[in-house]
Amino acid sequence: MPTTYRSAASRVLAAAIFVISAVGLLALCIEDGVAGLLRYGWWVLLVVALAWALFWNPRIDVDASGVVLVNVFRTIRLPWPSIQDIDTKWSLTLKTAYGSFGAWAAPAPGRHGAERLTEQDLRHLPTSSADAGQGIRPGDSPTSPSGQAAGTIRETWEALRDAGHLDNPRLEFERAPVTWHVVTLLGLVGLAALSIAGLLL
């Protein structure tokens, strides 16, 4: 069954920025009218666009074909045969035959994350969660964004590996399929340009 992971904390932050920005635009309109919106409103819209790109849109999709990392500026599709290891030191990072790719939507918890790990948490983690010589990392905690996504990916990856499907992997592509978020990039550049132009009015 396809599964999608997003950082709840990031989306709450994005939602808060959206609300504050809407209030700011309304106040700007009331105080300075259309002229104020044309002069400063673009900056508010730029903040909204950045919040959407950084905190709302990123996600991880896991399905039968592999893992899709929707990051800030690009989407990376990683088929199961290409995945060689799953790391959670700084964020969920998939080490593949194409190189290493981090997931913006699944950061590892801070230093206090290890303190919240319980024996109950550790009991249900996949065997590959244990890092050689270091044990379980805080990023593998099932209560963290990185741990939740890594757990599901590891379970499927281990099942395919144990069944022998990854013994002689054949890759369909020479490089990882990557789609750049052109609309996002152009939108941010356009809003930045309009923001600067507005100050010159």
GROMACS .gro file of C-alpha atoms in nm:
model
  201
    1MET     CA    1   0.000   0.000   0.000
    2PRO     CA    2   0.147   0.341  -0.096
    3THR     CA    3   0.244   0.549   0.207
    4THR     CA    4   0.325   0.919   0.231
    5TYR     CA    5   0.528   1.080   0.509
    6ARG     CA    6   0.536   1.449   0.594
    7SER     CA    7   0.676   1.635   0.892
    8ALA     CA    8   0.377   1.742   1.102
    9ALA     CA    9   0.585   2.005   1.282
   10SER     CA   10   0.696   2.160   0.952
   11ARG     CA   11   0.342   2.177   0.821
   12VAL     CA   12   0.220   2.340   1.142
   13LEU     CA   13   0.497   2.598   1.105
   14ALA     CA   14   0.400   2.658   0.742
   15ALA     CA   15   0.033   2.697   0.836
   16ALA     CA   16   0.126   2.952   1.103
   17ILE     CA   17   0.328   3.150   0.848
   18PHE     CA   18   0.034   3.140   0.604
   19VAL     CA   19  -0.203   3.280   0.866
   20ILE     CA   20   0.037   3.551   0.983
   21SER     CA   21   0.106   3.650   0.622
   22ALA     CA   22  -0.265   3.675   0.544
   23VAL     CA   23  -0.314   3.901   0.845
   24GLY     CA   24  -0.013   4.106   0.737
   25LEU     CA   25  -0.150   4.154   0.386
   26LEU     CA   26  -0.489   4.258   0.525
   27ALA     CA   27  -0.328   4.508   0.761
   28LEU     CA   28  -0.111   4.643   0.480
   29CYS     CA   29  -0.417   4.689   0.260
   30ILE     CA   30  -0.607   4.871   0.533
   31GLU     CA   31  -0.315   5.097   0.625
   32ASP     CA   32  -0.169   5.181   0.284
   33GLY     CA   33  -0.420   5.057   0.029
   34VAL     CA   34  -0.323   4.925  -0.311
   35ALA     CA   35  -0.004   5.131  -0.319
   36GLY     CA   36   0.117   4.961  -0.001
   37LEU     CA   37   0.037   4.617  -0.139
   38LEU     CA   38   0.228   4.689  -0.459
   39ARG     CA   39   0.524   4.819  -0.261
   40TYR     CA   40   0.552   4.563   0.020
   41GLY     CA   41   0.300   4.288  -0.051
   42TRP     CA   42   0.541   4.098  -0.275
   43TRP     CA   43   0.773   4.044   0.022
   44VAL     CA   44   0.489   3.881   0.213
   45LEU     CA   45   0.404   3.659  -0.084
   46LEU     CA   46   0.772   3.564  -0.113
   47VAL     CA   47   0.769   3.451   0.251
   48VAL     CA   48   0.454   3.246   0.184
   49ALA     CA   49   0.611   3.082  -0.121
   50LEU     CA   50   0.926   2.998   0.075
   51ALA     CA   51   0.720   2.851   0.361
   52TRP     CA   52   0.530   2.635   0.113
   53ALA     CA   53   0.848   2.513  -0.059
   54LEU     CA   54   1.047   2.455   0.261
   55PHE     CA   55   0.788   2.329   0.507
   56TRP     CA   56   0.458   2.234   0.339
   57ASN     CA   57   0.537   2.059   0.011
   58PRO     CA   58   0.828   1.823   0.099
   59ARG     CA   59   0.728   1.461   0.156
   60ILE     CA   60   0.836   1.098   0.113
   61ASP     CA   61   0.629   0.855  -0.093
   62VAL     CA   62   0.686   0.481  -0.048
   63ASP     CA   63   0.524   0.227  -0.281
   64ALA     CA   64   0.589  -0.101  -0.457
   65SER     CA   65   0.826   0.056  -0.710
   66GLY     CA   66   1.052   0.232  -0.462
   67VAL     CA   67   1.090   0.557  -0.271
   68VAL     CA   68   1.019   0.907  -0.397
   69LEU     CA   69   1.182   1.201  -0.216
   70VAL     CA   70   0.999   1.527  -0.279
   71ASN     CA   71   1.249   1.786  -0.160
   72VAL     CA   72   1.249   2.165  -0.185
   73PHE     CA   73   1.370   2.206  -0.542
   74ARG     CA   74   1.364   1.856  -0.689
   75THR     CA   75   1.191   1.518  -0.676
   76ILE     CA   76   1.410   1.207  -0.675
   77ARG     CA   77   1.277   0.860  -0.763
   78LEU     CA   78   1.474   0.570  -0.619
   79PRO     CA   79   1.370   0.216  -0.721
   80TRP     CA   80   1.416  -0.057  -0.461
   81PRO     CA   81   1.705  -0.232  -0.644
   82SER     CA   82   1.910   0.088  -0.627
   83ILE     CA   83   1.886   0.127  -0.246
   84GLN     CA   84   2.185  -0.009  -0.056
   85ASP     CA   85   2.151   0.138   0.293
   86ILE     CA   86   1.923   0.364   0.501
   87ASP     CA   87   2.085   0.619   0.733
   88THR     CA   88   1.927   0.860   0.983
   89LYS     CA   89   2.226   1.043   1.131
   90TRP     CA   90   2.124   1.395   1.023
   91SER     CA   91   1.807   1.319   0.829
   92LEU     CA   92   1.666   1.021   0.646
   93THR     CA   93   1.935   0.952   0.385
   94LEU     CA   94   1.914   0.676   0.127
   95LYS     CA   95   2.249   0.543   0.010
   96THR     CA   96   2.203   0.406  -0.338
   97ALA     CA   97   2.389   0.291  -0.646
   98TYR     CA   98   2.331   0.645  -0.774
   99GLY     CA   99   2.476   0.816  -0.467
  100SER     CA  100   2.332   0.940  -0.137
  101PHE     CA  101   2.007   1.135  -0.124
  102GLY     CA  102   1.865   1.307   0.182
  103ALA     CA  103   1.496   1.363   0.255
  104TRP     CA  104   1.413   1.722   0.348
  105ALA     CA  105   1.080   1.605   0.492
  106ALA     CA  106   1.241   1.372   0.748
  107PRO     CA  107   1.498   1.544   0.968
  108ALA     CA  108   1.650   1.352   1.257
  109PRO     CA  109   1.561   1.472   1.610
  110GLY     CA  110   1.802   1.682   1.813
  111ARG     CA  111   2.036   1.556   2.083
  112HIS     CA  112   1.748   1.511   2.326
  113GLY     CA  113   1.582   1.263   2.092
  114ALA     CA  114   1.791   0.979   2.229
  115GLU     CA  115   1.656   1.042   2.577
  116ARG     CA  116   1.301   0.975   2.457
  117LEU     CA  117   1.384   0.633   2.313
  118THR     CA  118   1.229   0.352   2.519
  119GLU     CA  119   1.278  -0.023   2.516
  120GLN     CA  120   0.931  -0.052   2.367
  121ASP     CA  121   1.042   0.169   2.076
  122LEU     CA  122   1.356  -0.035   2.013
  123ARG     CA  123   1.173  -0.368   2.025
  124HIS     CA  124   0.974  -0.299   1.708
  125LEU     CA  125   1.248  -0.148   1.493
  126PRO     CA  126   1.376  -0.339   1.187
  127THR     CA  127   1.708  -0.516   1.238
  128SER     CA  128   1.891  -0.287   0.995
  129SER     CA  129   1.817   0.011   1.220
  130ALA     CA  130   2.118  -0.078   1.435
  131ASP     CA  131   2.428   0.109   1.320
  132ALA     CA  132   2.747  -0.095   1.346
  133GLY     CA  133   2.923  -0.011   1.670
  134GLN     CA  134   2.678   0.264   1.765
  135GLY     CA  135   2.347   0.090   1.824
  136ILE     CA  136   2.018   0.267   1.753
  137ARG     CA  137   2.040   0.631   1.651
  138PRO     CA  138   1.792   0.895   1.773
  139GLY     CA  139   1.694   0.941   1.408
  140ASP     CA  140   1.550   0.588   1.410
  141SER     CA  141   1.302   0.668   1.685
  142PRO     CA  142   0.952   0.585   1.559
  143THR     CA  143   0.834   0.914   1.711
  144SER     CA  144   1.061   1.119   1.482
  145PRO     CA  145   0.991   1.207   1.115
  146SER     CA  146   1.310   1.033   1.004
  147GLY     CA  147   1.237   0.723   1.212
  148GLN     CA  148   0.880   0.683   1.091
  149ALA     CA  149   0.979   0.695   0.725
  150ALA     CA  150   1.296   0.489   0.777
  151GLY     CA  151   1.099   0.215   0.956
  152THR     CA  152   0.861   0.161   0.667
  153ILE     CA  153   1.138   0.179   0.406
  154ARG     CA  154   1.357  -0.066   0.601
  155GLU     CA  155   1.075  -0.319   0.645
  156THR     CA  156   1.009  -0.336   0.271
  157TRP     CA  157   1.378  -0.321   0.182
  158GLU     CA  158   1.465  -0.601   0.426
  159ALA     CA  159   1.182  -0.819   0.294
  160LEU     CA  160   1.305  -0.776  -0.063
  161ARG     CA  161   1.665  -0.837   0.044
  162ASP     CA  162   1.585  -1.148   0.248
  163ALA     CA  163   1.381  -1.287  -0.042
  164GLY     CA  164   1.686  -1.252  -0.265
  165HIS     CA  165   1.536  -0.988  -0.494
  166LEU     CA  166   1.828  -0.750  -0.432
  167ASP     CA  167   2.111  -1.002  -0.471
  168ASN     CA  168   2.179  -0.907  -0.831
  169PRO     CA  169   2.005  -0.572  -0.876
  170ARG     CA  170   1.946  -0.448  -1.229
  171LEU     CA  171   1.905  -0.075  -1.263
  172GLU     CA  172   1.674   0.062  -1.528
  173PHE     CA  173   1.844   0.403  -1.529
  174GLU     CA  174   2.210   0.508  -1.527
  175ARG     CA  175   2.125   0.797  -1.296
  176ALA     CA  176   1.851   0.850  -1.044
  177PRO     CA  177   1.544   0.998  -1.217
  178VAL     CA  178   1.524   1.360  -1.099
  179THR     CA  179   1.254   1.617  -1.171
  180TRP     CA  180   1.340   1.977  -1.094
  181HIS     CA  181   1.061   2.195  -0.954
  182VAL     CA  182   1.082   2.454  -1.229
  183VAL     CA  183   0.757   2.631  -1.135
  184THR     CA  184   0.875   2.667  -0.774
  185LEU     CA  185   1.214   2.803  -0.879
  186LEU     CA  186   1.067   3.050  -1.130
  187GLY     CA  187   0.800   3.156  -0.881
  188LEU     CA  188   1.056   3.235  -0.611
  189VAL     CA  189   1.280   3.423  -0.853
  190GLY     CA  190   0.982   3.616  -0.989
  191LEU     CA  191   0.854   3.712  -0.644
  192ALA     CA  192   1.204   3.818  -0.539
  193ALA     CA  193   1.231   4.039  -0.847
  194LEU     CA  194   0.886   4.192  -0.786
  195SER     CA  195   0.977   4.251  -0.420
  196ILE     CA  196   1.287   4.446  -0.516
  197ALA     CA  197   1.101   4.633  -0.791
  198GLY     CA  198   0.829   4.728  -0.544
  199LEU     CA  199   1.080   4.914  -0.328
  200LEU     CA  200   1.172   5.126  -0.629
  201LEU     CA  201   0.817   5.252  -0.680
   0.00000   0.00000   0.00000
